[in-house]
Short mmCIF file of C-alpha atoms and ligand atoms in Angstrom, two decimals:
data_model
loop_
_atom_site.label_atom_id
_atom_site.label_comp_id
_atom_site.label_asym_id
_atom_site.label_seq_id
_atom_site.Cartn_x
_atom_site.Cartn_y
_atom_site.Cartn_z
CA UNK H 19 13.01 -10.98 12.83
CA UNK H 20 16.45 -12.13 11.80
CA UNK H 21 16.24 -10.42 8.42
CA UNK H 22 15.70 -7.03 10.04
CA UNK H 23 18.40 -7.18 12.67
CA UNK H 24 17.91 -4.51 15.30
CA UNK H 25 16.72 -1.28 13.77
CA UNK H 26 14.92 1.70 15.16
CA UNK H 27 11.44 2.00 13.71
CA UNK H 28 10.61 5.45 12.42
CA UNK H 29 7.34 7.00 13.59
CA UNK H 30 7.10 4.67 16.57
CA UNK H 31 5.94 5.98 19.93
CA UNK H 32 6.89 4.01 23.09
CA UNK H 33 4.16 1.48 23.78
CA UNK H 34 3.32 2.75 27.27
CA UNK H 35 2.55 6.22 25.97
CA UNK H 36 1.11 5.39 22.56
CA UNK H 37 -2.63 5.77 21.94
CA UNK H 38 -2.70 2.87 19.54
CA UNK H 39 -0.51 -0.01 18.44
CA UNK H 40 0.04 -0.73 14.74
CA UNK H 41 1.23 -4.26 14.12
CA UNK H 42 2.58 -5.08 10.68
CA UNK H 43 2.97 -8.73 9.83
CA UNK H 44 6.00 -8.98 7.55
CA UNK H 45 5.51 -12.73 7.29
CA UNK H 46 2.07 -12.15 5.80
CA UNK H 47 3.49 -9.63 3.31
CA UNK H 48 6.14 -12.17 2.27
CA UNK H 49 3.49 -14.90 1.96
CA UNK H 50 1.34 -12.62 -0.19
CA UNK H 51 4.32 -11.86 -2.41
CA UNK H 52 5.12 -15.59 -2.75
CA UNK H 53 1.49 -16.31 -3.68
CA UNK H 54 1.75 -13.90 -6.58
CA UNK H 55 5.30 -14.93 -7.48
CA UNK H 56 4.07 -18.51 -7.89
CA UNK H 57 0.97 -17.38 -9.79
CA UNK H 58 2.90 -15.42 -12.41
CA UNK H 59 6.00 -17.59 -12.92
CA UNK H 60 7.96 -17.57 -15.20
CA UNK H 61 7.19 -13.83 -15.16
CA UNK H 62 8.94 -11.95 -12.35
CA UNK H 63 7.07 -10.56 -9.35
CA UNK H 64 8.35 -7.19 -8.19
CA UNK H 65 7.07 -5.20 -5.21
CA UNK H 66 5.58 -1.72 -5.28
CA UNK H 67 6.73 0.05 -2.11
CA UNK H 68 5.84 3.65 -3.00
CA UNK H 69 4.38 5.97 -0.36
CA UNK H 70 6.41 4.23 2.37
CA UNK H 71 5.08 0.82 1.31
CA UNK H 72 1.51 2.13 1.48
CA UNK H 73 2.22 3.54 4.93
CA UNK H 74 3.60 0.32 6.38
CA UNK H 75 7.32 1.17 6.22
CA UNK H 76 9.22 0.88 2.93
CA UNK H 77 12.50 -0.13 4.54
CA UNK H 78 11.38 -3.05 6.75
CA UNK H 79 8.89 -4.22 4.10
CA UNK H 80 11.49 -4.14 1.31
CA UNK H 81 14.11 -5.83 3.46
CA UNK H 82 11.74 -8.68 4.28
CA UNK H 83 10.75 -9.09 0.62
CA UNK H 84 14.35 -8.94 -0.51
CA UNK H 85 15.26 -11.67 1.99
CA UNK H 86 12.48 -13.76 0.44
CA UNK H 87 13.93 -13.32 -3.06
CA UNK H 88 12.32 -10.16 -4.44
CA UNK H 89 14.81 -8.39 -6.69
CA UNK H 90 12.83 -5.53 -8.23
CA UNK H 91 11.11 -2.66 -6.46
CA UNK H 92 9.00 0.27 -7.62
CA UNK H 93 8.71 3.60 -5.82
CA UNK H 94 7.03 6.80 -7.00
CA UNK H 95 9.56 9.48 -6.01
CA UNK H 96 13.31 9.73 -6.51
CA UNK H 97 13.64 10.46 -2.78
CA UNK H 98 11.95 7.14 -1.98
CA UNK H 99 14.38 5.39 -4.29
CA UNK H 100 17.39 7.05 -2.65
CA UNK H 101 16.24 5.89 0.81
CA UNK H 102 15.72 2.34 -0.43
CA UNK H 103 19.10 2.28 -2.16
CA UNK H 104 20.79 2.98 1.21
CA UNK H 105 19.62 -0.38 2.57
CA UNK H 106 19.38 -2.49 -0.61
CA UNK H 107 22.48 -1.81 -2.71
CA UNK H 108 21.92 -4.55 -5.28
CA UNK H 109 18.22 -4.58 -6.19
CA UNK H 110 16.57 -2.96 -9.20
CA UNK H 111 14.68 0.17 -8.21
CA UNK H 112 12.31 1.82 -10.68
CA UNK H 113 11.10 5.40 -10.15
CA UNK H 114 7.49 5.55 -11.37
CA UNK H 115 7.45 9.36 -11.68
CA UNK H 116 10.61 9.37 -13.76
CA UNK H 117 12.87 12.41 -13.74
CA UNK H 118 12.44 16.14 -13.32
CA UNK H 119 14.99 18.28 -15.19
CA UNK H 120 18.34 18.11 -13.43
CA UNK H 121 17.66 14.87 -11.52
CA UNK H 122 19.02 12.51 -14.17
CA UNK H 123 22.55 12.38 -12.72
CA UNK H 124 21.46 11.43 -9.19
CA UNK H 125 19.24 8.68 -10.59
CA UNK H 126 22.09 7.29 -12.65
CA UNK H 127 24.62 7.61 -9.83
CA UNK H 128 22.36 5.64 -7.48
CA UNK H 129 21.29 3.17 -10.20
CA UNK H 130 17.67 4.23 -9.93
CA UNK H 131 15.86 3.42 -13.17
CA UNK H 132 13.43 6.20 -14.10
CA UNK H 133 10.14 5.31 -15.75
CA UNK H 134 9.91 7.93 -18.50
CA UNK H 135 6.35 8.94 -19.27
CA UNK H 136 6.52 11.68 -21.86
CA UNK H 137 8.74 13.02 -24.62
CA UNK H 138 10.06 15.74 -22.27
CA UNK H 139 11.38 13.12 -19.87
CA UNK H 140 12.71 11.11 -22.83
CA UNK H 141 14.61 14.14 -24.11
CA UNK H 142 16.06 14.80 -20.65
CA UNK H 143 17.31 11.22 -20.33
CA UNK H 144 18.71 11.20 -23.88
CA UNK H 145 20.58 14.45 -23.30
CA UNK H 146 21.99 13.12 -20.03
CA UNK H 147 23.04 9.80 -21.55
CA UNK H 148 24.86 11.62 -24.36
CA UNK H 149 27.22 12.93 -21.67
CA UNK H 150 27.92 9.42 -20.36
CA UNK H 151 30.40 6.80 -21.61
CA UNK H 152 27.63 4.21 -21.73
CA UNK H 153 23.90 4.93 -21.56
CA UNK H 154 22.18 4.38 -18.23
CA UNK H 155 18.96 2.34 -18.38
CA UNK H 156 15.41 3.64 -18.21
CA UNK H 157 11.90 2.27 -18.49
CA UNK H 158 9.35 3.63 -20.96
CA UNK H 159 5.72 4.04 -19.98
CA UNK H 160 2.99 4.01 -22.63
CA UNK H 161 -0.60 5.10 -22.27
CA UNK H 162 -2.95 2.32 -23.28
CA UNK H 163 -6.17 4.11 -22.37
CA UNK H 164 -5.97 5.57 -18.86
CA UNK H 165 -4.73 9.01 -19.94
CA UNK H 166 -2.68 9.58 -16.82
CA UNK H 167 0.98 8.85 -17.56
CA UNK H 168 2.62 7.43 -20.64
CA UNK H 169 3.40 8.09 -24.28
CA UNK H 170 0.94 7.42 -27.08
CA UNK H 171 1.17 5.21 -30.15
CA UNK H 172 2.56 8.00 -32.35
CA UNK H 173 5.33 8.63 -29.85
CA UNK H 174 5.98 4.89 -29.63
CA UNK H 175 6.36 4.85 -33.41
CA UNK H 176 8.75 7.79 -33.33
CA UNK H 177 10.94 5.98 -30.79
CA UNK H 178 10.87 2.79 -32.89
CA UNK H 179 11.88 4.67 -36.03
CA UNK H 180 14.79 6.52 -34.43
CA UNK H 181 17.34 3.82 -33.67
CA UNK H 182 19.92 6.25 -32.37
CA UNK H 183 17.45 7.84 -29.98
CA UNK H 184 16.39 4.41 -28.73
CA UNK H 185 19.96 3.24 -28.23
CA UNK H 186 20.79 6.44 -26.37
CA UNK H 187 17.76 5.95 -24.13
CA UNK H 188 18.65 2.34 -23.30
CA UNK H 189 15.17 1.18 -22.25
CA UNK H 190 15.15 -2.07 -20.25
CA UNK H 191 11.38 -2.22 -19.64
CA UNK H 192 8.27 -1.02 -21.39
CA UNK H 193 5.16 -0.71 -19.31
CA UNK H 194 1.58 0.45 -19.08
CA UNK H 195 -1.09 0.56 -16.37
CA UNK H 196 -4.68 -0.72 -16.15
CA UNK H 197 -7.44 1.72 -15.23
CA UNK H 198 -10.20 -0.85 -14.49
CA UNK H 199 -8.45 -4.11 -13.63
CA UNK H 200 -10.57 -4.46 -10.49
CA UNK H 201 -13.62 -4.76 -12.79
CA UNK H 202 -12.67 -7.76 -14.96
CA UNK H 203 -15.72 -7.30 -17.22
CA UNK H 204 -14.96 -3.65 -17.96
CA UNK H 205 -14.48 -3.21 -21.73
CA UNK H 206 -11.52 -0.87 -21.22
CA UNK H 207 -9.39 -3.85 -20.09
CA UNK H 208 -9.54 -5.49 -23.51
CA UNK H 209 -8.99 -2.12 -25.23
CA UNK H 210 -5.90 -1.44 -23.12
CA UNK H 211 -4.49 -4.93 -23.75
CA UNK H 212 -4.97 -4.44 -27.49
CA UNK H 213 -3.27 -1.03 -27.52
CA UNK H 214 -0.35 -2.32 -25.44
CA UNK H 215 0.09 -5.29 -27.75
CA UNK H 216 0.37 -2.85 -30.70
CA UNK H 217 2.95 -0.78 -28.83
CA UNK H 218 4.92 -3.88 -27.83
CA UNK H 219 5.35 -4.78 -31.50
CA UNK H 220 7.58 -1.72 -31.77
CA UNK H 221 9.92 -3.05 -29.08
CA UNK H 222 9.90 -6.85 -29.44
CA UNK H 223 13.17 -7.35 -27.56
CA UNK H 224 12.39 -5.23 -24.52
CA UNK H 225 10.74 -6.90 -21.49
CA UNK H 226 7.21 -5.71 -20.76
CA UNK H 227 5.12 -5.05 -17.65
CA UNK H 228 1.43 -4.24 -17.32
CA UNK H 229 -0.27 -5.74 -14.29
CA UNK H 230 -0.71 -4.25 -10.84
CA UNK H 231 -2.45 -6.31 -8.11
CA UNK H 232 -5.90 -6.59 -9.70
CA UNK H 233 -4.32 -6.90 -13.15
CA UNK H 234 -2.40 -9.97 -12.00
CA UNK H 235 -5.74 -11.69 -11.38
CA UNK H 236 -6.97 -10.94 -14.91
CA UNK H 237 -4.94 -13.89 -16.15
CA UNK H 238 -1.58 -15.07 -17.41
CA UNK H 239 -1.75 -13.27 -20.75
CA UNK H 240 -1.25 -9.90 -19.01
CA UNK H 241 1.67 -10.99 -16.81
CA UNK H 242 4.23 -10.45 -19.60
CA UNK H 243 7.74 -10.39 -18.11
CA UNK H 244 7.17 -8.55 -14.83
CA UNK H 245 4.18 -7.81 -12.59
CA UNK H 246 3.91 -4.90 -10.15
CA UNK H 247 1.81 -5.82 -7.10
CA UNK H 248 1.21 -3.25 -4.38
CA UNK H 249 -2.05 -3.42 -2.42
CA UNK H 250 -2.30 -7.23 -2.54
CA UNK H 251 1.05 -7.49 -0.76
CA UNK H 252 -0.45 -5.48 2.07
CA UNK H 253 -3.62 -7.58 2.37
CA UNK H 254 -6.01 -5.56 0.21
CA UNK H 255 -8.41 -7.59 -1.88
CA UNK H 256 -7.22 -7.53 -5.51
CA UNK H 257 -10.63 -8.86 -6.66
CA UNK H 258 -13.19 -6.83 -4.73
CA UNK H 259 -16.06 -8.89 -6.23
CA UNK H 260 -14.62 -12.18 -4.86
CA UNK H 261 -13.35 -13.38 -1.48
CA UNK H 262 -9.91 -12.13 -0.60
CA UNK H 263 -7.08 -14.59 -1.35
CA UNK H 264 -4.49 -12.45 0.45
CA UNK H 265 -3.44 -12.66 4.12
CA UNK H 266 -4.26 -9.74 6.39
CA UNK H 267 -1.15 -7.76 7.28
CA UNK H 268 -2.24 -4.93 9.55
CA UNK H 269 -3.68 -4.89 13.05
CA UNK H 270 -4.46 -1.53 14.59
CA UNK H 271 -5.35 -1.67 18.27
CA UNK H 272 -6.56 1.49 19.98
CA UNK H 273 -6.26 2.00 23.72
CA UNK H 274 -9.24 2.66 25.96
CA UNK H 275 -9.04 5.99 27.82
CA UNK H 276 -12.40 5.92 29.60
CA UNK H 277 -15.22 3.47 30.23
CA UNK H 278 -18.63 4.78 31.28
CA UNK H 279 -22.15 3.58 31.84
CA UNK H 280 -24.67 5.15 29.49
CA UNK H 281 -28.45 5.27 29.47
CA UNK H 282 -31.15 6.37 27.05
CA UNK H 283 -31.45 9.04 25.74
CA UNK H 284 -27.83 10.20 26.22
CA UNK H 285 -26.27 11.82 23.20
CA UNK H 286 -22.82 10.76 22.02
CA UNK H 287 -20.21 12.84 20.28
CA UNK H 288 -20.12 15.88 18.01
CA UNK H 289 -23.42 16.86 16.51
CA UNK H 290 -25.18 14.57 19.00
CA UNK H 291 -25.60 12.28 16.01
CA UNK H 292 -25.95 9.14 18.13
CA UNK H 293 -28.55 8.72 20.84
CA UNK H 294 -28.23 5.82 23.29
CA UNK H 295 -31.35 3.64 23.05
CA UNK H 296 -30.91 1.42 26.11
CA UNK H 297 -28.71 1.18 29.19
CA UNK H 298 -25.22 -0.01 28.39
CA UNK H 299 -21.51 0.74 28.54
CA UNK H 300 -19.29 2.79 26.31
CA UNK H 301 -15.54 2.98 25.80
CA UNK H 302 -13.78 6.06 24.51
CA UNK H 303 -10.64 5.03 22.65
CA UNK H 304 -7.54 6.85 21.52
CA UNK H 305 -7.96 6.85 17.76
CA UNK H 306 -9.38 9.49 15.45
CA UNK H 307 -9.28 10.86 11.98
CA UNK H 308 -5.86 12.42 12.60
CA UNK H 309 -4.64 8.82 12.88
CA UNK H 310 -6.24 7.85 9.58
CA UNK H 311 -9.36 6.42 11.21
CA UNK H 312 -11.41 8.34 8.69
CA UNK H 313 -14.32 10.44 9.90
CA UNK H 314 -16.43 9.03 7.07
CA UNK H 315 -16.20 5.56 8.69
CA UNK H 316 -18.28 6.70 11.66
CA UNK H 317 -20.94 9.01 10.38
CA UNK H 318 -23.40 8.84 13.22
CA UNK H 319 -26.15 6.45 14.19
CA UNK H 320 -27.30 5.33 10.75
CA UNK H 321 -24.21 3.29 10.05
CA UNK H 322 -22.70 1.93 13.27
CA UNK H 323 -19.66 -0.15 12.34
CA UNK H 324 -18.78 -3.41 13.97
CA UNK H 325 -15.38 -3.95 15.46
CA UNK H 326 -13.92 -6.98 17.13
CA UNK H 327 -12.11 -6.22 20.32
CA UNK H 328 -8.88 -7.60 21.69
CA UNK H 329 -10.88 -10.26 23.52
CA UNK H 330 -11.85 -11.64 20.16
CA UNK H 331 -15.50 -12.59 20.28
CA UNK H 332 -17.60 -9.54 21.04
CA UNK H 333 -19.27 -7.15 18.66
CA UNK H 334 -18.24 -3.63 19.48
CA UNK H 335 -20.12 -1.10 17.36
CA UNK H 336 -18.64 2.28 16.71
CA UNK H 337 -21.11 4.92 17.91
CA UNK H 338 -21.26 8.63 17.21
CA UNK H 339 -18.89 10.64 15.09
CA UNK H 340 -15.17 10.00 14.93
CA UNK H 341 -13.28 12.98 16.38
CA UNK H 342 -9.76 14.08 15.52
CA UNK H 343 -8.17 11.99 18.28
CA UNK H 344 -11.00 9.90 19.75
CA UNK H 345 -13.71 7.41 18.90
CA UNK H 346 -16.56 6.06 21.01
CA UNK H 347 -17.64 2.42 21.01
CA UNK H 348 -20.48 0.48 22.54
CA UNK H 349 -18.93 -2.26 24.70
CA UNK H 350 -22.21 -3.38 26.29
CA UNK H 351 -21.69 -6.93 24.98
CA UNK H 352 -18.36 -7.31 26.77
CA UNK H 353 -18.81 -8.61 30.35
CA UNK H 354 -18.27 -5.86 32.90
CA UNK H 355 -14.72 -5.60 34.19
CA UNK H 356 -13.06 -7.32 31.25
CA UNK H 357 -11.92 -4.11 29.61
CA UNK H 358 -10.02 -1.43 31.46
CA UNK H 359 -7.97 1.71 31.01
CA UNK H 360 -5.15 1.01 28.56
CA UNK H 361 -6.67 -2.19 27.15
CA UNK H 362 -7.06 -2.17 23.41
CA UNK H 363 -9.84 -2.64 20.89
CA UNK H 364 -8.84 -3.66 17.38
CA UNK H 365 -10.08 -1.16 14.83
CA UNK H 366 -8.26 -2.89 11.98
CA UNK H 367 -7.83 -6.64 12.17
CA UNK H 368 -9.63 -9.92 11.74
CA UNK H 369 -13.08 -8.38 12.33
CA UNK H 370 -12.51 -5.17 10.45
CA UNK H 371 -10.20 -5.61 7.48
CA UNK H 372 -8.80 -2.71 5.47
CA UNK H 373 -11.41 -3.54 2.81
CA UNK H 374 -14.21 -3.45 5.44
CA UNK H 375 -13.01 -0.07 6.65
CA UNK H 376 -12.75 1.21 3.10
CA UNK H 377 -16.33 0.13 2.40
CA UNK H 378 -17.57 1.76 5.61
CA UNK H 379 -15.72 4.96 4.80
CA UNK H 380 -16.65 4.98 1.11
CA UNK H 381 -13.06 4.79 -0.02
CA UNK H 382 -10.50 2.15 -1.06
CA UNK H 383 -8.10 0.09 1.09
CA UNK H 384 -5.19 2.01 -0.48
CA UNK H 385 -6.40 5.17 1.22
CA UNK H 386 -7.01 3.43 4.54
CA UNK H 387 -3.38 2.26 4.60
CA UNK H 388 -1.68 5.37 3.26
CA UNK H 389 -3.56 7.62 5.70
CA UNK H 390 -2.35 5.70 8.76
CA UNK H 391 -0.90 8.24 11.13
CA UNK H 392 2.41 8.73 12.89
CA UNK H 393 1.28 8.53 16.53
CA UNK H 394 1.29 4.75 16.88
CA UNK H 395 3.58 2.32 18.59
CA UNK H 396 4.70 0.30 15.58
CA UNK H 397 5.51 -3.37 15.82
CA UNK H 398 6.88 -5.52 13.01
CA UNK H 399 6.30 -9.22 13.38
CA UNK H 400 6.51 -12.36 11.35
CA UNK H 401 3.29 -14.36 11.45
CA UNK H 402 1.84 -15.65 13.69
CA UNK H 403 1.16 -12.81 16.11
CA UNK H 404 3.52 -13.24 19.12
CA UNK H 405 1.08 -11.87 21.67
CA UNK H 406 1.04 -8.71 23.74
CA UNK H 407 4.05 -6.43 23.69
CA UNK H 408 5.93 -5.88 26.90
CA UNK H 409 6.83 -2.40 28.02
CA UNK H 410 10.56 -2.80 28.67
CA UNK H 411 12.58 0.22 27.55
CA UNK H 412 14.64 -1.92 25.20
CA UNK H 413 11.62 -3.06 23.29
CA UNK H 414 10.21 0.41 22.79
CA UNK H 415 10.98 1.61 19.31
CA UNK H 416 13.07 -1.36 18.44
CA UNK H 417 12.69 -4.50 16.41
CA UNK H 418 14.88 -7.30 17.61
C1 LIG M 514 0.74 1.97 -7.59
C2 LIG M 514 1.08 1.30 -8.84
C3 LIG M 514 1.13 -0.10 -8.91
C4 LIG M 514 0.65 -0.98 -7.80
O1 LIG M 514 -0.77 -0.99 -7.82
P1 LIG M 514 -1.64 -1.91 -6.85
O2 LIG M 514 -3.02 -1.76 -7.36
O3 LIG M 514 -1.46 -1.37 -5.48
O4 LIG M 514 -1.11 -3.29 -6.98
C5 LIG M 514 1.60 -0.68 -10.08
N1 LIG M 514 1.97 0.09 -11.14
C6 LIG M 514 1.91 1.43 -11.11
C7 LIG M 514 2.30 2.20 -12.31
C8 LIG M 514 1.45 2.09 -9.97
O5 LIG M 514 1.36 3.41 -9.96
#
């Protein structure tokens, strides 16, 4: 952990008292970034660390990536950019949401580059830059077919035709965003690429960026000058139709509070949605939907989910509904006596990836990660996993 030094980890509960342990493998994040860096060269690979690096900790994640050579970061909010600037004084930081009126000066003062997505933001930046000795840089976002953020072709033409406006804006990047990159055959991909290529003709000397994680896997012709991976850094599958080329980053291990023998026809959990069918053993563990272990993952007896446990080789189905703070699991396969109070069962890990959980909960891995709660003991490691944490007071809350 040399690159991190010794820093207190926000949102980390001492391990002895925590209900679950969230382990974040910074080495795997760095390896995932290097995989994409090598794939897209000579284009540059940035890192998208918005929403606290998808819930995994923007500061430690960005520091590890910076130490590995990443020089450009994207966040959504100005506030996220300000926090990152405190620890990384020299990197490029783009603000995806751009500016709100009156925030231009703080962006410029902290060298945060706003991504301007409409003529109102453009006018705000122009007016601010007219008060400056030299214009501060921005990025310009164009809509190529998603209709979420970005200026249209007519606005792109207006900017091209007004040289003074463009010079006052000082754009250093033009960008757009794919709506369907995770479906390579979707016809909108080709439409978006075509529209962006028209827009780029207006700004031939300005570097361009289009691809997020799944976009990167669409091929070299959409890498342009800079790519913007997010989810793939954190282990999400950028090509949901193919096997995942990324390393898993997150392990979430929930502690057992109670073990009990069960027999048919006992009912388990809220709504009595699960009925025990044969004698066995059940563990009640300290993780629930308030921790981001989504209620939709459980959903009663029709869809029991399989989880690997800390012991590695047993199937541990989730049974009954997920409560706010608790889940129940069938540990009948684990030999009696092997699991005890305080032992952990992995609910995210080798046997249940963030993509598996997303499928079970009818959502996407992005939501699994960004919903992760604040009641965990957090551990940052470089791969490989160093084994169980000790409970010494110095190790609680601290990376060393
Ligand atoms: C979130 C975001 C990204 C990263 O997307 P992933 O699919 O997580 O790689 C890239 N660009 C923009 C504009 C985004 O909003």
